[in-house]
C-alpha cells in the first residue's frame, strides 16, 4: 500500500495527536492489521495489539475480547460497511480515530487491484461526529489537516487548503 509514497505528514499529525491524549502506559488495540503506523506507535513506547485482518463488519470478536485501555482506528472506518457496529462493540472507554474527509472535487477511492482497499464511506466531519455520538461516544478533541501534493492541476491546488484528514479523541458516554 505504501510502496511508492509514505504519508509522513499524516503520520506526524497522528502521533502528535495520540501523544496529546494517550499515555504510553495505556495499552492500545489498533483496528486493522500491523502497518507502518503501528511500528511508529511502538517506536514511541506504546503497547500496541492489532486486529488480525478479520472482516470487522462481520467478526468483532477481537474487539469485544480486548482489554486494551484505548482503541485506535486510523483510516479504517471508511472501509467498513457498518462502522456503527464496530464502534458499539468497543469495550474501552477511550477512542482515537481518524478518517479521510470527503472531497467534493474527488470521487470515492476504489483500488482496482485490492478489493479491501476501497472506501465505502466518504465522511464529512459532521457525519463522523454523528456516527460517534449515535454509537455512544463523546468527542473531547478533534483536529483537521490538509494534504498538499506537488502535482500540477486544479485538484492538487485545492488539496493545499481543503482539509483532507479528520482525527478525534472520544470517550465513552
XYZ file of N, CA and C in Angstrom:
519
model
N 0.809 -1.193 0.000
C 0.000 0.000 0.000
C 0.859 1.266 0.000
N 2.007 1.216 0.675
C 2.864 2.399 0.746
C 4.135 2.203 -0.080
N 4.024 1.443 -1.193
C 5.215 1.136 -1.982
C 5.857 2.400 -2.548
N 5.034 3.335 -3.065
C 5.573 4.499 -3.756
C 5.543 5.763 -2.904
N 4.643 5.827 -1.950
C 4.512 7.032 -1.126
C 4.398 6.637 0.333
N 4.780 7.539 1.201
C 4.679 7.317 2.633
C 4.049 8.574 3.219
N 2.920 8.457 3.898
C 2.193 9.640 4.368
C 2.838 10.286 5.606
N 4.014 10.868 5.427
C 4.760 11.440 6.551
C 3.988 12.506 7.308
N 3.335 13.416 6.594
C 2.600 14.488 7.263
C 1.451 13.918 8.099
N 0.694 12.989 7.514
C -0.432 12.385 8.246
C 0.081 11.650 9.475
N 1.161 10.889 9.332
C 1.706 10.151 10.461
C 2.222 11.099 11.541
N 2.842 12.203 11.149
C 3.344 13.191 12.114
C 2.193 13.792 12.918
N 1.147 14.228 12.226
C -0.020 14.799 12.923
C -0.689 13.751 13.819
N -0.777 12.530 13.337
C -1.455 11.472 14.091
C -0.705 11.135 15.370
N 0.606 10.983 15.311
C 1.355 10.631 16.530
C 1.332 11.795 17.521
N 1.381 13.026 17.047
C 1.302 14.180 17.949
C -0.051 14.225 18.649
N -1.123 13.955 17.911
C -2.467 13.943 18.491
C -2.599 12.803 19.494
N -2.078 11.632 19.149
C -2.127 10.475 20.045
C -1.379 10.778 21.347
N -0.176 11.337 21.236
C 0.614 11.655 22.430
C -0.060 12.705 23.308
N -0.848 13.560 22.712
C -1.579 14.590 23.465
C -2.653 13.965 24.356
N -3.221 12.836 23.916
C -4.384 12.275 24.614
C -4.182 10.907 25.256
N -3.139 10.208 24.877
C -2.962 8.842 25.366
C -1.564 8.689 25.944
N -1.515 8.260 27.198
C -0.238 7.979 27.852
C 0.324 6.684 27.282
N 1.651 6.606 27.165
C 2.203 5.353 26.647
C 2.217 4.242 27.703
N 1.645 4.519 28.870
C 1.437 3.446 29.849
C 0.098 2.731 29.595
N -0.726 3.293 28.695
C -2.018 2.686 28.370
C -1.852 1.725 27.185
N -2.503 0.575 27.276
C -2.430 -0.391 26.181
C -3.407 0.010 25.075
N -3.029 -0.326 23.827
C -3.809 0.080 22.664
C -4.196 -1.137 21.832
N -5.458 -1.178 21.434
C -5.904 -2.077 20.380
C -6.061 -1.210 19.142
N -5.246 -1.466 18.133
C -5.291 -0.716 16.882
C -6.085 -1.523 15.869
N -7.195 -0.963 15.405
C -8.024 -1.668 14.435
C -7.310 -1.705 13.089
N -7.242 -2.887 12.523
C -6.518 -3.105 11.274
C -5.261 -3.912 11.540
N -4.721 -4.481 10.486
C -3.505 -5.285 10.605
C -2.309 -4.388 10.898
N -1.221 -5.003 11.345
C 0.015 -4.241 11.577
C 0.366 -3.489 10.305
N 0.824 -2.260 10.487
C 1.097 -1.392 9.352
C 2.218 -0.433 9.742
N 2.677 0.405 8.840
C 3.772 1.315 9.186
C 3.469 2.213 10.394
N 2.205 2.601 10.583
C 1.921 3.447 11.735
C 1.935 2.653 13.037
N 1.601 1.364 13.003
C 1.726 0.514 14.200
C 3.164 0.549 14.691
N 4.091 0.461 13.747
C 5.518 0.498 14.076
C 5.891 1.842 14.715
N 5.353 2.932 14.194
C 5.622 4.261 14.761
C 5.116 4.347 16.197
N 3.915 3.809 16.451
C 3.392 3.822 17.828
C 4.311 3.033 18.760
N 4.784 1.883 18.310
C 5.684 1.055 19.119
C 6.995 1.803 19.368
N 7.508 2.489 18.344
C 8.731 3.282 18.498
C 8.557 4.422 19.510
N 7.305 4.850 19.729
C 7.001 5.884 20.722
C 6.583 5.249 22.055
N 6.969 4.003 22.258
C 6.780 3.268 23.516
C 5.332 2.938 23.863
N 4.465 2.844 22.864
C 3.100 2.382 23.115
C 3.057 0.869 23.033
N 2.205 0.270 23.861
C 1.961 -1.168 23.815
C 0.772 -1.374 22.873
N 1.043 -1.922 21.680
C 0.041 -1.995 20.622
C -0.243 -3.431 20.235
N -1.525 -3.746 20.158
C -2.000 -5.011 19.604
C -2.896 -4.641 18.428
N -2.778 -5.364 17.330
C -3.618 -5.104 16.164
C -4.646 -6.204 15.993
N -5.738 -5.868 15.298
C -6.648 -6.926 14.873
C -5.913 -7.746 13.824
N -6.448 -8.893 13.489
C -5.686 -9.873 12.705
C -6.044 -9.921 11.226
N -6.810 -8.981 10.745
C -7.197 -8.997 9.339
C -8.584 -9.565 9.110
N -9.281 -9.894 10.199
C -10.642 -10.386 10.064
C -11.543 -9.277 9.508
N -12.639 -9.657 8.882
C -13.597 -8.687 8.354
C -14.376 -8.118 9.541
N -14.056 -6.900 9.939
C -14.660 -6.309 11.142
C -16.145 -5.994 10.978
N -16.640 -5.972 9.752
C -18.084 -5.836 9.546
C -18.817 -7.080 10.036
N -18.128 -8.216 9.984
C -18.750 -9.498 10.307
C -18.269 -10.048 11.646
N -16.996 -9.894 11.943
C -16.390 -10.508 13.121
C -15.752 -9.439 14.017
N -16.415 -9.126 15.122
C -15.891 -8.146 16.081
C -15.351 -8.820 17.339
N -15.103 -10.132 17.278
C -14.701 -10.876 18.475
C -13.382 -10.374 19.067
N -12.422 -10.003 18.234
C -11.147 -9.476 18.755
C -11.389 -8.177 19.519
N -12.235 -7.336 18.983
C -12.557 -6.053 19.635
C -13.272 -6.317 20.957
N -14.271 -7.181 20.914
C -15.060 -7.479 22.114
C -14.222 -8.162 23.181
N -13.228 -8.939 22.779
C -12.395 -9.661 23.735
C -11.199 -8.865 24.241
N -10.977 -7.723 23.678
C -9.808 -6.926 24.055
C -10.003 -6.242 25.405
N -8.923 -6.203 26.168
C -8.931 -5.471 27.434
C -8.048 -4.232 27.345
N -7.797 -3.762 26.120
C -6.957 -2.580 25.913
C -7.608 -1.358 26.552
N -6.768 -0.440 27.006
C -7.261 0.801 27.606
C -7.823 1.750 26.559
N -7.247 1.693 25.360
C -7.596 2.620 24.286
C -7.731 1.844 22.986
N -8.680 2.250 22.157
C -8.779 1.707 20.806
C -8.409 2.820 19.839
N -7.557 2.482 18.870
C -7.230 3.426 17.814
C -7.746 2.861 16.494
N -8.163 3.778 15.636
C -8.681 3.389 14.318
C -8.286 4.481 13.341
N -7.179 4.269 12.657
C -6.658 5.283 11.748
C -6.950 4.877 10.313
N -7.830 5.644 9.682
C -8.252 5.392 8.300
C -8.738 3.951 8.108
N -9.691 3.557 8.954
C -10.261 2.216 8.840
C -11.781 2.265 8.632
N -12.453 3.232 9.275
C -13.920 3.257 9.234
C -14.490 3.507 7.850
N -13.761 4.205 7.000
C -14.269 4.461 5.650
C -14.314 3.182 4.808
N -13.601 2.140 5.230
C -13.575 0.870 4.509
C -14.696 -0.073 4.947
N -15.333 0.221 6.068
C -16.344 -0.672 6.628
C -17.737 -0.327 6.120
N -18.550 -1.351 5.921
C -19.943 -1.115 5.573
C -20.712 -0.623 6.793
N -20.327 -1.132 7.978
C -21.043 -0.776 9.192
C -20.107 -0.370 10.328
N -19.536 0.823 10.250
C -18.666 1.259 11.345
C -19.420 1.413 12.666
N -20.728 1.605 12.608
C -21.532 1.724 13.825
C -21.400 0.472 14.682
N -21.488 -0.700 14.054
C -21.380 -1.977 14.768
C -20.027 -2.100 15.457
N -18.975 -1.713 14.765
C -17.626 -1.782 15.332
C -17.510 -0.820 16.507
N -17.979 0.395 16.339
C -17.908 1.388 17.420
C -18.683 0.938 18.657
N -19.816 0.296 18.467
C -20.616 -0.200 19.599
C -19.935 -1.371 20.301
N -19.134 -2.147 19.581
C -18.516 -3.340 20.166
C -17.271 -3.026 20.995
N -16.759 -1.807 20.922
C -15.545 -1.441 21.659
C -15.839 -1.397 23.153
N -15.020 -2.091 23.934
C -15.190 -2.122 25.397
C -14.410 -1.019 26.097
N -13.365 -0.548 25.485
C -12.547 0.523 26.051
C -13.373 1.794 26.190
N -12.958 2.675 27.085
C -13.640 3.954 27.267
C -12.979 5.093 26.506
N -11.896 4.789 25.771
C -11.180 5.820 25.024
C -10.989 5.375 23.585
N -11.151 6.339 22.671
C -11.011 6.066 21.249
C -10.281 7.228 20.582
N -9.288 6.900 19.785
C -8.646 7.886 18.910
C -8.828 7.345 17.504
N -9.515 8.124 16.666
C -9.838 7.646 15.320
C -9.682 8.770 14.309
N -9.260 8.390 13.129
C -9.165 9.371 12.049
C -9.792 8.791 10.785
N -10.296 9.704 9.974
C -10.877 9.341 8.685
C -10.440 10.369 7.646
N -10.306 9.920 6.388
C -10.105 10.914 5.345
C -11.445 11.603 5.097
N -11.405 12.889 4.874
C -12.629 13.636 4.643
C -13.053 13.570 3.177
N -14.352 13.629 2.983
C -14.896 13.661 1.631
C -14.428 14.936 0.945
N -13.935 14.774 -0.247
C -13.508 15.925 -1.047
C -14.528 16.115 -2.166
N -15.180 17.239 -2.186
C -16.242 17.480 -3.162
C -15.742 17.424 -4.598
N -14.450 17.558 -4.790
C -13.902 17.553 -6.133
C -13.262 16.209 -6.499
N -13.514 15.185 -5.679
C -12.889 13.892 -5.926
C -13.877 12.775 -5.598
N -13.966 11.779 -6.461
C -14.876 10.666 -6.210
C -14.288 9.739 -5.145
N -15.131 8.841 -4.634
C -14.705 7.888 -3.611
C -13.558 7.037 -4.132
N -12.631 6.709 -3.240
C -11.451 5.930 -3.608
C -11.809 4.465 -3.785
N -11.307 3.868 -4.869
C -11.507 2.439 -5.099
C -10.308 1.882 -5.838
N -9.564 1.020 -5.156
C -8.436 0.348 -5.797
C -8.970 -0.691 -6.779
N -8.364 -0.753 -7.910
C -8.770 -1.750 -8.905
C -8.048 -3.079 -8.701
N -7.007 -3.087 -7.870
C -6.226 -4.307 -7.672
C -6.417 -4.947 -6.300
N -6.884 -4.177 -5.304
C -7.049 -4.698 -3.944
C -8.492 -4.482 -3.506
N -9.251 -5.566 -3.438
C -10.680 -5.474 -3.090
C -10.920 -4.883 -1.697
N -9.944 -5.004 -0.789
C -10.114 -4.464 0.557
C -9.749 -2.985 0.635
N -9.073 -2.488 -0.376
C -8.625 -1.098 -0.364
C -9.613 -0.224 -1.128
N -10.800 -0.089 -0.533
C -11.875 0.709 -1.122
C -12.574 1.474 -0.011
N -13.095 2.632 -0.360
C -13.840 3.429 0.611
C -15.338 3.263 0.363
N -16.023 2.689 1.339
C -17.472 2.610 1.264
C -18.078 3.934 1.719
N -17.443 4.547 2.719
C -17.897 5.832 3.249
C -16.897 6.915 2.883
N -17.387 8.058 2.529
C -16.578 9.264 2.375
C -17.194 10.260 3.349
N -16.583 10.417 4.516
C -17.164 11.206 5.602
C -16.948 12.699 5.438
N -17.934 13.452 5.865
C -17.747 14.850 6.200
C -17.589 14.849 7.717
N -16.963 15.882 8.289
C -16.709 15.864 9.731
C -17.985 15.686 10.538
N -19.080 16.359 10.158
C -20.331 16.267 10.917
C -20.905 14.855 10.868
N -20.685 14.130 9.756
C -21.184 12.761 9.656
C -20.436 11.839 10.618
N -19.121 12.008 10.675
C -18.331 11.177 11.584
C -18.679 11.503 13.032
N -18.858 12.790 13.338
C -19.279 13.197 14.682
C -20.603 12.535 15.054
N -21.549 12.547 14.146
C -22.870 11.981 14.382
C -22.783 10.473 14.591
N -21.980 9.807 13.768
C -21.773 8.367 13.921
C -21.233 8.048 15.314
N -20.224 8.783 15.753
C -19.647 8.557 17.075
C -20.675 8.802 18.171
N -21.413 9.891 18.061
C -22.434 10.224 19.065
C -23.488 9.121 19.144
N -23.985 8.654 17.988
C -25.015 7.604 17.961
C -24.492 6.292 18.542
N -23.186 6.063 18.438
C -22.588 4.826 18.945
C -22.175 4.936 20.412
N -22.455 6.081 21.046
C -22.192 6.219 22.477
C -20.868 6.865 22.835
N -20.322 7.695 21.950
C -19.048 8.364 22.198
C -19.237 9.868 22.272
N -18.434 10.511 23.118
C -18.423 11.975 23.208
C -17.053 12.458 22.734
N -17.054 13.330 21.748
C -15.796 13.854 21.221
C -15.253 14.896 22.188
N -14.024 14.674 22.632
C -13.350 15.576 23.563
C -12.463 16.563 22.802
N -11.836 16.088 21.734
C -10.949 16.943 20.948
C -10.952 16.441 19.507
N -10.704 17.354 18.576
C -10.625 16.977 17.171
C -9.676 17.925 16.448
N -9.236 17.488 15.292
C -8.308 18.283 14.501
C -8.455 17.874 13.033
N -8.243 18.825 12.131
C -8.240 18.554 10.690
C -6.932 19.066 10.110
N -6.525 18.462 9.009
C -5.373 18.996 8.300
C -5.480 18.699 6.808
N -4.724 19.461 6.041
C -4.714 19.327 4.590
C -3.676 18.294 4.174
N -3.686 17.972 2.896
C -2.707 17.033 2.352
C -2.218 17.539 0.990
N -1.417 18.604 1.007
C -0.946 19.156 -0.267
C -0.038 18.185 -1.014
N -0.088 18.282 -2.324
C 0.798 17.473 -3.162
C 1.628 18.407 -4.041
N 2.633 17.860 -4.651
C 3.492 18.655 -5.530
C 3.081 18.490 -6.995
N 1.908 17.942 -7.225
C 1.411 17.757 -8.585
C 0.830 19.071 -9.107
N 0.625 19.137 -10.401
C 0.064 20.319 -11.051
C -1.379 20.030 -11.433
N -2.251 21.002 -11.230
C -3.641 20.853 -11.623
C -4.575 21.492 -10.625
N -5.845 21.508 -10.957
C -6.849 22.128 -10.087
C -7.000 21.337 -8.789
N -7.142 20.019 -8.884
C -7.306 19.209 -7.669
C -6.107 19.329 -6.738
N -4.869 19.235 -7.239
C -3.723 19.429 -6.338
C -3.702 20.807 -5.670
N -4.122 21.828 -6.383
C -4.182 23.167 -5.776
C -5.220 23.185 -4.652
N -6.377 22.583 -4.906
C -7.433 22.550 -3.888
C -6.993 21.778 -2.636
N -6.134 20.782 -2.810
C -5.651 19.998 -1.664
C -4.760 20.819 -0.728
N -4.278 21.964 -1.189
C -3.450 22.832 -0.344
C -4.270 23.499 0.757
N -5.571 23.700 0.528
C -6.362 24.396 1.548
C -7.657 23.694 1.924
N -7.961 22.567 1.314
C -9.144 21.783 1.680
C -8.726 20.698 2.666
N -9.268 20.692 3.887
C -8.890 19.648 4.848
C -9.141 18.252 4.289
N -8.176 17.378 4.467
C -8.264 16.016 3.940
C -8.447 14.978 5.038
N -7.904 15.244 6.219
C -7.984 14.276 7.310
C -8.636 14.885 8.538
N -9.338 14.031 9.276
C -10.059 14.443 10.483
C -9.757 13.405 11.550
N -9.280 13.864 12.713
C -8.938 12.954 13.806
C -9.688 13.403 15.051
N -10.129 12.436 15.849
C -10.857 12.751 17.080
C -10.333 11.925 18.248
N -10.440 12.519 19.412
C -10.282 11.781 20.656
C -11.650 11.787 21.306
N -12.186 10.601 21.579
C -13.525 10.488 22.150
C -13.503 9.549 23.351
N -14.450 9.782 24.237
C -14.621 8.919 25.405
C -16.033 8.371 25.432
N -16.144 7.169 25.958
C -17.449 6.502 26.061
C -18.354 7.315 26.988
N -19.596 7.517 26.563
C -20.566 8.253 27.370
C -21.169 7.327 28.405
